Amino acid sequence: VQLQASGGGLVQPGGSRRLSCVVSGRTISSYTMGWFRRAPGKELEWVSSINTGDNRSYYADSVRGRFTISRDNAKNTLYLQMNSLKPEDTAVYYCAQRKSPNRIVQSMVGVPSVYDYWGQGTLVTVSS
């Protein structure tokens, strides 16, 4: 299983960016997937997840209302649409997939250890 994240780059504050995560080796439709990020000198932070089954999406408070997670099952690709970007959104963004097809309870969607497969990360820099 391989996850390939892309779409990072330099963005001005207030701008938008869409990240993609192409998964090979297994489908994305039956598994919970998520986005995490690591800012320079900081811990890994959960950003958003989309659950299997009901396709319900979840967001960290810091990005709710600005970011949107989605997936295109036909393309086996996970997306993160980021709008109204702020300098504090600067980070390496990682996509992740859970190995089990079982749905995750809401309290666990932001826990890195429940995800088994990880992409290599893509850097988003928000700066003028």
Short mmCIF file of N, CA and C in Angstrom, two decimals:
data_model
loop_
_atom_site.label_atom_id
_atom_site.label_comp_id
_atom_site.label_asym_id
_atom_site.label_seq_id
_atom_site.Cartn_x
_atom_site.Cartn_y
_atom_site.Cartn_z
N VAL A 1 0.85 -1.19 0.00
CA VAL A 1 0.00 0.00 0.00
C VAL A 1 0.89 1.24 0.00
N GLN A 2 0.59 2.15 -0.90
CA GLN A 2 1.35 3.41 -0.97
C GLN A 2 0.39 4.59 -1.02
N LEU A 3 0.73 5.62 -0.25
CA LEU A 3 -0.02 6.86 -0.26
C LEU A 3 0.91 7.96 -0.74
N GLN A 4 0.50 8.65 -1.78
CA GLN A 4 1.34 9.69 -2.38
C GLN A 4 0.62 11.02 -2.27
N ALA A 5 1.12 11.87 -1.37
CA ALA A 5 0.52 13.19 -1.18
C ALA A 5 1.20 14.21 -2.09
N SER A 6 0.41 15.14 -2.58
CA SER A 6 0.94 16.20 -3.44
C SER A 6 0.06 17.44 -3.32
N GLY A 7 0.53 18.53 -3.92
CA GLY A 7 -0.26 19.74 -3.95
C GLY A 7 0.27 20.86 -3.07
N GLY A 8 1.31 20.58 -2.32
CA GLY A 8 1.88 21.60 -1.47
C GLY A 8 2.59 22.68 -2.27
N GLY A 9 2.96 23.74 -1.57
CA GLY A 9 3.66 24.84 -2.21
C GLY A 9 3.54 26.11 -1.40
N LEU A 10 3.95 27.21 -2.00
CA LEU A 10 3.89 28.51 -1.35
C LEU A 10 2.56 29.19 -1.67
N VAL A 11 1.86 29.63 -0.64
CA VAL A 11 0.56 30.27 -0.80
C VAL A 11 0.54 31.55 0.04
N GLN A 12 -0.07 32.58 -0.49
CA GLN A 12 -0.20 33.83 0.27
C GLN A 12 -1.30 33.70 1.31
N PRO A 13 -1.18 34.40 2.41
CA PRO A 13 -2.27 34.40 3.41
C PRO A 13 -3.60 34.79 2.76
N GLY A 14 -4.62 34.04 3.14
CA GLY A 14 -5.93 34.24 2.54
C GLY A 14 -6.18 33.42 1.29
N GLY A 15 -5.14 32.79 0.80
CA GLY A 15 -5.25 32.00 -0.42
C GLY A 15 -5.78 30.60 -0.18
N SER A 16 -5.83 29.83 -1.27
CA SER A 16 -6.36 28.47 -1.22
C SER A 16 -5.38 27.49 -1.83
N ARG A 17 -5.56 26.25 -1.43
CA ARG A 17 -4.71 25.18 -1.97
C ARG A 17 -5.48 23.89 -1.82
N ARG A 18 -5.31 22.98 -2.79
CA ARG A 18 -5.92 21.66 -2.66
C ARG A 18 -4.83 20.60 -2.64
N LEU A 19 -4.83 19.83 -1.61
CA LEU A 19 -3.91 18.70 -1.49
C LEU A 19 -4.59 17.43 -1.99
N SER A 20 -3.79 16.56 -2.59
CA SER A 20 -4.28 15.27 -3.07
C SER A 20 -3.47 14.15 -2.45
N CYS A 21 -4.10 13.02 -2.30
CA CYS A 21 -3.42 11.83 -1.79
C CYS A 21 -3.91 10.64 -2.60
N VAL A 22 -3.05 10.17 -3.49
CA VAL A 22 -3.40 9.03 -4.33
C VAL A 22 -2.98 7.75 -3.62
N VAL A 23 -3.89 6.82 -3.50
CA VAL A 23 -3.62 5.56 -2.82
C VAL A 23 -3.51 4.45 -3.84
N SER A 24 -2.48 3.66 -3.73
CA SER A 24 -2.32 2.50 -4.59
C SER A 24 -2.18 1.26 -3.72
N GLY A 25 -2.69 0.14 -4.20
CA GLY A 25 -2.59 -1.10 -3.46
C GLY A 25 -3.85 -1.49 -2.72
N ARG A 26 -4.75 -0.54 -2.49
CA ARG A 26 -6.04 -0.87 -1.90
C ARG A 26 -6.98 0.30 -2.17
N THR A 27 -8.27 0.04 -2.09
CA THR A 27 -9.23 1.10 -2.36
C THR A 27 -9.36 2.03 -1.16
N ILE A 28 -9.88 3.23 -1.40
CA ILE A 28 -10.05 4.17 -0.30
C ILE A 28 -11.49 4.20 0.18
N SER A 29 -12.40 3.64 -0.61
CA SER A 29 -13.82 3.79 -0.30
C SER A 29 -14.24 3.06 0.97
N SER A 30 -13.51 2.03 1.34
CA SER A 30 -13.94 1.19 2.47
C SER A 30 -13.18 1.46 3.75
N TYR A 31 -12.36 2.49 3.76
CA TYR A 31 -11.49 2.71 4.92
C TYR A 31 -11.51 4.17 5.35
N THR A 32 -11.41 4.37 6.64
CA THR A 32 -11.30 5.71 7.18
C THR A 32 -9.96 6.32 6.79
N MET A 33 -10.00 7.57 6.37
CA MET A 33 -8.78 8.25 5.97
C MET A 33 -8.69 9.60 6.66
N GLY A 34 -7.46 10.09 6.78
CA GLY A 34 -7.29 11.36 7.49
C GLY A 34 -6.12 12.16 6.98
N TRP A 35 -6.10 13.42 7.39
CA TRP A 35 -4.98 14.33 7.14
C TRP A 35 -4.42 14.80 8.48
N PHE A 36 -3.11 14.80 8.55
CA PHE A 36 -2.40 15.32 9.70
C PHE A 36 -1.38 16.34 9.21
N ARG A 37 -0.82 17.10 10.12
CA ARG A 37 0.22 18.04 9.74
C ARG A 37 1.23 18.21 10.87
N ARG A 38 2.43 18.59 10.47
CA ARG A 38 3.48 18.87 11.45
C ARG A 38 4.11 20.19 11.08
N ALA A 39 3.90 21.18 11.94
CA ALA A 39 4.52 22.48 11.74
C ALA A 39 5.97 22.43 12.22
N PRO A 40 6.82 23.33 11.74
CA PRO A 40 8.22 23.34 12.15
C PRO A 40 8.36 23.41 13.66
N GLY A 41 9.06 22.45 14.24
CA GLY A 41 9.32 22.44 15.66
C GLY A 41 8.15 22.05 16.54
N LYS A 42 7.08 21.53 15.91
CA LYS A 42 5.89 21.18 16.69
C LYS A 42 5.53 19.71 16.52
N GLU A 43 4.60 19.28 17.35
CA GLU A 43 4.14 17.89 17.31
C GLU A 43 3.20 17.67 16.12
N LEU A 44 3.03 16.40 15.80
CA LEU A 44 2.06 16.03 14.77
C LEU A 44 0.67 16.42 15.23
N GLU A 45 -0.09 17.06 14.34
CA GLU A 45 -1.42 17.56 14.67
C GLU A 45 -2.44 16.98 13.70
N TRP A 46 -3.53 16.49 14.24
CA TRP A 46 -4.61 16.00 13.40
C TRP A 46 -5.34 17.18 12.77
N VAL A 47 -5.72 17.04 11.48
CA VAL A 47 -6.41 18.09 10.76
C VAL A 47 -7.86 17.71 10.44
N SER A 48 -8.02 16.54 9.82
CA SER A 48 -9.36 16.15 9.38
C SER A 48 -9.39 14.68 9.05
N SER A 49 -10.57 14.08 9.15
CA SER A 49 -10.76 12.69 8.78
C SER A 49 -12.12 12.50 8.13
N ILE A 50 -12.19 11.45 7.32
CA ILE A 50 -13.46 11.06 6.73
C ILE A 50 -13.65 9.58 7.03
N ASN A 51 -14.77 9.27 7.65
CA ASN A 51 -14.98 7.92 8.15
C ASN A 51 -15.53 7.00 7.08
N THR A 52 -15.32 5.74 7.24
CA THR A 52 -15.92 4.76 6.35
C THR A 52 -17.39 4.59 6.74
N GLY A 53 -18.15 3.96 5.88
CA GLY A 53 -19.56 3.72 6.20
C GLY A 53 -20.43 4.92 5.89
N ASP A 54 -20.51 5.85 6.83
CA ASP A 54 -21.40 7.00 6.65
C ASP A 54 -20.72 8.18 5.96
N ASN A 55 -19.39 8.07 5.71
CA ASN A 55 -18.63 9.14 5.05
C ASN A 55 -18.68 10.45 5.83
N ARG A 56 -18.89 10.34 7.09
CA ARG A 56 -18.94 11.55 7.90
C ARG A 56 -17.54 12.13 8.03
N SER A 57 -17.45 13.46 7.96
CA SER A 57 -16.15 14.11 8.05
C SER A 57 -16.02 14.84 9.39
N TYR A 58 -14.79 14.95 9.84
CA TYR A 58 -14.47 15.57 11.12
C TYR A 58 -13.32 16.54 10.92
N TYR A 59 -13.31 17.60 11.70
CA TYR A 59 -12.29 18.63 11.56
C TYR A 59 -11.77 19.10 12.91
N ALA A 60 -10.48 19.43 12.93
CA ALA A 60 -9.93 20.09 14.11
C ALA A 60 -10.51 21.49 14.19
N ASP A 61 -10.61 22.00 15.40
CA ASP A 61 -11.19 23.34 15.60
C ASP A 61 -10.41 24.40 14.81
N SER A 62 -9.12 24.20 14.67
CA SER A 62 -8.28 25.20 14.03
C SER A 62 -8.53 25.34 12.53
N VAL A 63 -9.19 24.34 11.92
CA VAL A 63 -9.41 24.39 10.48
C VAL A 63 -10.88 24.31 10.10
N ARG A 64 -11.75 24.06 11.06
CA ARG A 64 -13.18 23.90 10.74
C ARG A 64 -13.71 25.18 10.11
N GLY A 65 -14.45 25.00 9.01
CA GLY A 65 -15.00 26.15 8.29
C GLY A 65 -14.08 26.66 7.20
N ARG A 66 -12.82 26.24 7.20
CA ARG A 66 -11.87 26.67 6.18
C ARG A 66 -11.40 25.51 5.31
N PHE A 67 -11.29 24.33 5.88
CA PHE A 67 -10.81 23.15 5.16
C PHE A 67 -11.97 22.19 4.90
N THR A 68 -11.86 21.47 3.79
CA THR A 68 -12.86 20.46 3.45
C THR A 68 -12.16 19.19 2.98
N ILE A 69 -12.51 18.08 3.60
CA ILE A 69 -11.96 16.79 3.20
C ILE A 69 -12.97 16.09 2.30
N SER A 70 -12.45 15.39 1.30
CA SER A 70 -13.33 14.65 0.40
C SER A 70 -12.54 13.52 -0.24
N ARG A 71 -13.27 12.61 -0.88
CA ARG A 71 -12.57 11.56 -1.61
C ARG A 71 -13.30 11.23 -2.89
N ASP A 72 -12.52 10.90 -3.88
CA ASP A 72 -13.03 10.47 -5.17
C ASP A 72 -12.70 8.99 -5.30
N ASN A 73 -13.70 8.16 -5.09
CA ASN A 73 -13.45 6.72 -5.09
C ASN A 73 -13.01 6.21 -6.46
N ALA A 74 -13.53 6.82 -7.51
CA ALA A 74 -13.16 6.38 -8.86
C ALA A 74 -11.68 6.63 -9.13
N LYS A 75 -11.15 7.70 -8.55
CA LYS A 75 -9.73 8.01 -8.73
C LYS A 75 -8.87 7.49 -7.58
N ASN A 76 -9.53 6.89 -6.60
CA ASN A 76 -8.82 6.39 -5.41
C ASN A 76 -7.96 7.48 -4.78
N THR A 77 -8.53 8.65 -4.67
CA THR A 77 -7.80 9.82 -4.22
C THR A 77 -8.55 10.55 -3.12
N LEU A 78 -7.80 10.94 -2.11
CA LEU A 78 -8.30 11.75 -1.00
C LEU A 78 -7.86 13.18 -1.24
N TYR A 79 -8.73 14.14 -0.90
CA TYR A 79 -8.41 15.55 -1.08
C TYR A 79 -8.54 16.32 0.23
N LEU A 80 -7.83 17.44 0.28
CA LEU A 80 -8.03 18.40 1.35
C LEU A 80 -8.03 19.78 0.70
N GLN A 81 -9.20 20.37 0.61
CA GLN A 81 -9.33 21.73 0.09
C GLN A 81 -9.12 22.70 1.24
N MET A 82 -8.14 23.57 1.09
CA MET A 82 -7.79 24.51 2.14
C MET A 82 -8.03 25.93 1.66
N ASN A 83 -8.91 26.63 2.33
CA ASN A 83 -9.23 28.01 2.00
C ASN A 83 -8.86 28.94 3.15
N SER A 84 -8.81 30.22 2.85
CA SER A 84 -8.50 31.23 3.88
C SER A 84 -7.27 30.84 4.69
N LEU A 85 -6.24 30.48 3.98
CA LEU A 85 -5.03 29.98 4.64
C LEU A 85 -4.36 31.06 5.48
N LYS A 86 -3.79 30.61 6.59
CA LYS A 86 -3.11 31.50 7.53
C LYS A 86 -1.65 31.06 7.67
N PRO A 87 -0.78 31.96 8.08
CA PRO A 87 0.62 31.56 8.29
C PRO A 87 0.76 30.38 9.23
N GLU A 88 -0.12 30.27 10.20
CA GLU A 88 -0.04 29.15 11.16
C GLU A 88 -0.47 27.81 10.55
N ASP A 89 -0.94 27.82 9.31
CA ASP A 89 -1.23 26.57 8.60
C ASP A 89 0.02 25.99 7.94
N THR A 90 1.11 26.73 7.98
CA THR A 90 2.36 26.25 7.41
C THR A 90 2.80 24.96 8.10
N ALA A 91 2.99 23.91 7.31
CA ALA A 91 3.33 22.60 7.87
C ALA A 91 3.55 21.60 6.73
N VAL A 92 4.10 20.47 7.09
CA VAL A 92 4.09 19.32 6.19
C VAL A 92 2.80 18.55 6.46
N TYR A 93 2.05 18.33 5.42
CA TYR A 93 0.76 17.66 5.53
C TYR A 93 0.90 16.20 5.10
N TYR A 94 0.34 15.31 5.93
CA TYR A 94 0.40 13.88 5.68
C TYR A 94 -1.01 13.30 5.54
N CYS A 95 -1.17 12.39 4.59
CA CYS A 95 -2.42 11.65 4.52
C CYS A 95 -2.19 10.28 5.15
N ALA A 96 -3.25 9.70 5.65
CA ALA A 96 -3.15 8.43 6.34
C ALA A 96 -4.41 7.61 6.12
N GLN A 97 -4.25 6.30 6.18
CA GLN A 97 -5.37 5.39 5.98
C GLN A 97 -5.37 4.31 7.06
N ARG A 98 -6.55 4.01 7.52
CA ARG A 98 -6.70 2.94 8.51
C ARG A 98 -6.72 1.59 7.80
N LYS A 99 -6.11 0.58 8.40
CA LYS A 99 -6.07 -0.76 7.81
C LYS A 99 -7.40 -1.47 7.95
N SER A 100 -8.04 -1.35 9.09
CA SER A 100 -9.29 -2.03 9.33
C SER A 100 -10.42 -1.32 8.60
N PRO A 101 -11.38 -2.08 8.07
CA PRO A 101 -12.53 -1.46 7.41
C PRO A 101 -13.61 -1.00 8.38
N ASN A 102 -13.40 -1.22 9.66
CA ASN A 102 -14.40 -0.83 10.64
C ASN A 102 -14.40 0.68 10.85
N ARG A 103 -15.58 1.20 11.10
CA ARG A 103 -15.73 2.62 11.36
C ARG A 103 -15.08 2.98 12.69
N ILE A 104 -14.50 4.19 12.75
CA ILE A 104 -13.88 4.66 13.98
C ILE A 104 -14.86 5.54 14.74
N VAL A 105 -14.87 5.41 16.05
CA VAL A 105 -15.70 6.31 16.84
C VAL A 105 -15.11 7.71 16.78
N GLN A 106 -15.95 8.71 16.91
CA GLN A 106 -15.53 10.10 16.74
C GLN A 106 -14.36 10.47 17.64
N SER A 107 -14.35 9.97 18.85
CA SER A 107 -13.29 10.34 19.79
C SER A 107 -11.91 9.85 19.37
N MET A 108 -11.87 8.95 18.41
CA MET A 108 -10.59 8.35 18.02
C MET A 108 -10.10 8.81 16.65
N VAL A 109 -10.89 9.55 15.90
CA VAL A 109 -10.49 9.86 14.52
C VAL A 109 -9.23 10.69 14.44
N GLY A 110 -8.88 11.41 15.49
CA GLY A 110 -7.70 12.25 15.49
C GLY A 110 -6.47 11.62 16.11
N VAL A 111 -6.54 10.35 16.43
CA VAL A 111 -5.42 9.66 17.07
C VAL A 111 -4.54 9.03 16.00
N PRO A 112 -3.29 9.45 15.88
CA PRO A 112 -2.43 8.94 14.81
C PRO A 112 -2.27 7.42 14.80
N SER A 113 -2.26 6.80 15.97
CA SER A 113 -1.99 5.36 16.05
C SER A 113 -3.11 4.50 15.47
N VAL A 114 -4.29 5.07 15.20
CA VAL A 114 -5.35 4.24 14.62
C VAL A 114 -5.21 4.14 13.11
N TYR A 115 -4.27 4.90 12.55
CA TYR A 115 -4.01 4.85 11.11
C TYR A 115 -2.74 4.02 10.88
N ASP A 116 -2.80 3.19 9.86
CA ASP A 116 -1.72 2.23 9.62
C ASP A 116 -0.82 2.59 8.45
N TYR A 117 -1.36 3.27 7.48
CA TYR A 117 -0.60 3.60 6.29
C TYR A 117 -0.50 5.13 6.17
N TRP A 118 0.70 5.57 5.85
CA TRP A 118 0.98 7.01 5.80
C TRP A 118 1.69 7.40 4.50
N GLY A 119 1.36 8.59 4.02
CA GLY A 119 2.06 9.14 2.89
C GLY A 119 3.33 9.84 3.34
N GLN A 120 4.09 10.34 2.39
CA GLN A 120 5.39 10.93 2.68
C GLN A 120 5.31 12.39 3.09
N GLY A 121 4.19 13.02 2.88
CA GLY A 121 4.04 14.41 3.27
C GLY A 121 4.28 15.38 2.14
N THR A 122 3.58 16.50 2.20
CA THR A 122 3.76 17.58 1.23
C THR A 122 3.75 18.90 2.00
N LEU A 123 4.71 19.76 1.69
CA LEU A 123 4.92 20.99 2.45
C LEU A 123 4.03 22.11 1.92
N VAL A 124 3.30 22.73 2.83
CA VAL A 124 2.51 23.92 2.52
C VAL A 124 3.09 25.08 3.32
N THR A 125 3.47 26.12 2.62
CA THR A 125 4.02 27.31 3.26
C THR A 125 3.10 28.48 2.97
N VAL A 126 2.59 29.09 4.04
CA VAL A 126 1.70 30.24 3.89
C VAL A 126 2.46 31.48 4.31
N SER A 127 2.78 32.29 3.33
CA SER A 127 3.61 33.47 3.60
C SER A 127 3.44 34.48 2.49
N SER A 128 3.60 35.75 2.86
CA SER A 128 3.54 36.80 1.86
C SER A 128 4.95 37.15 1.37
#
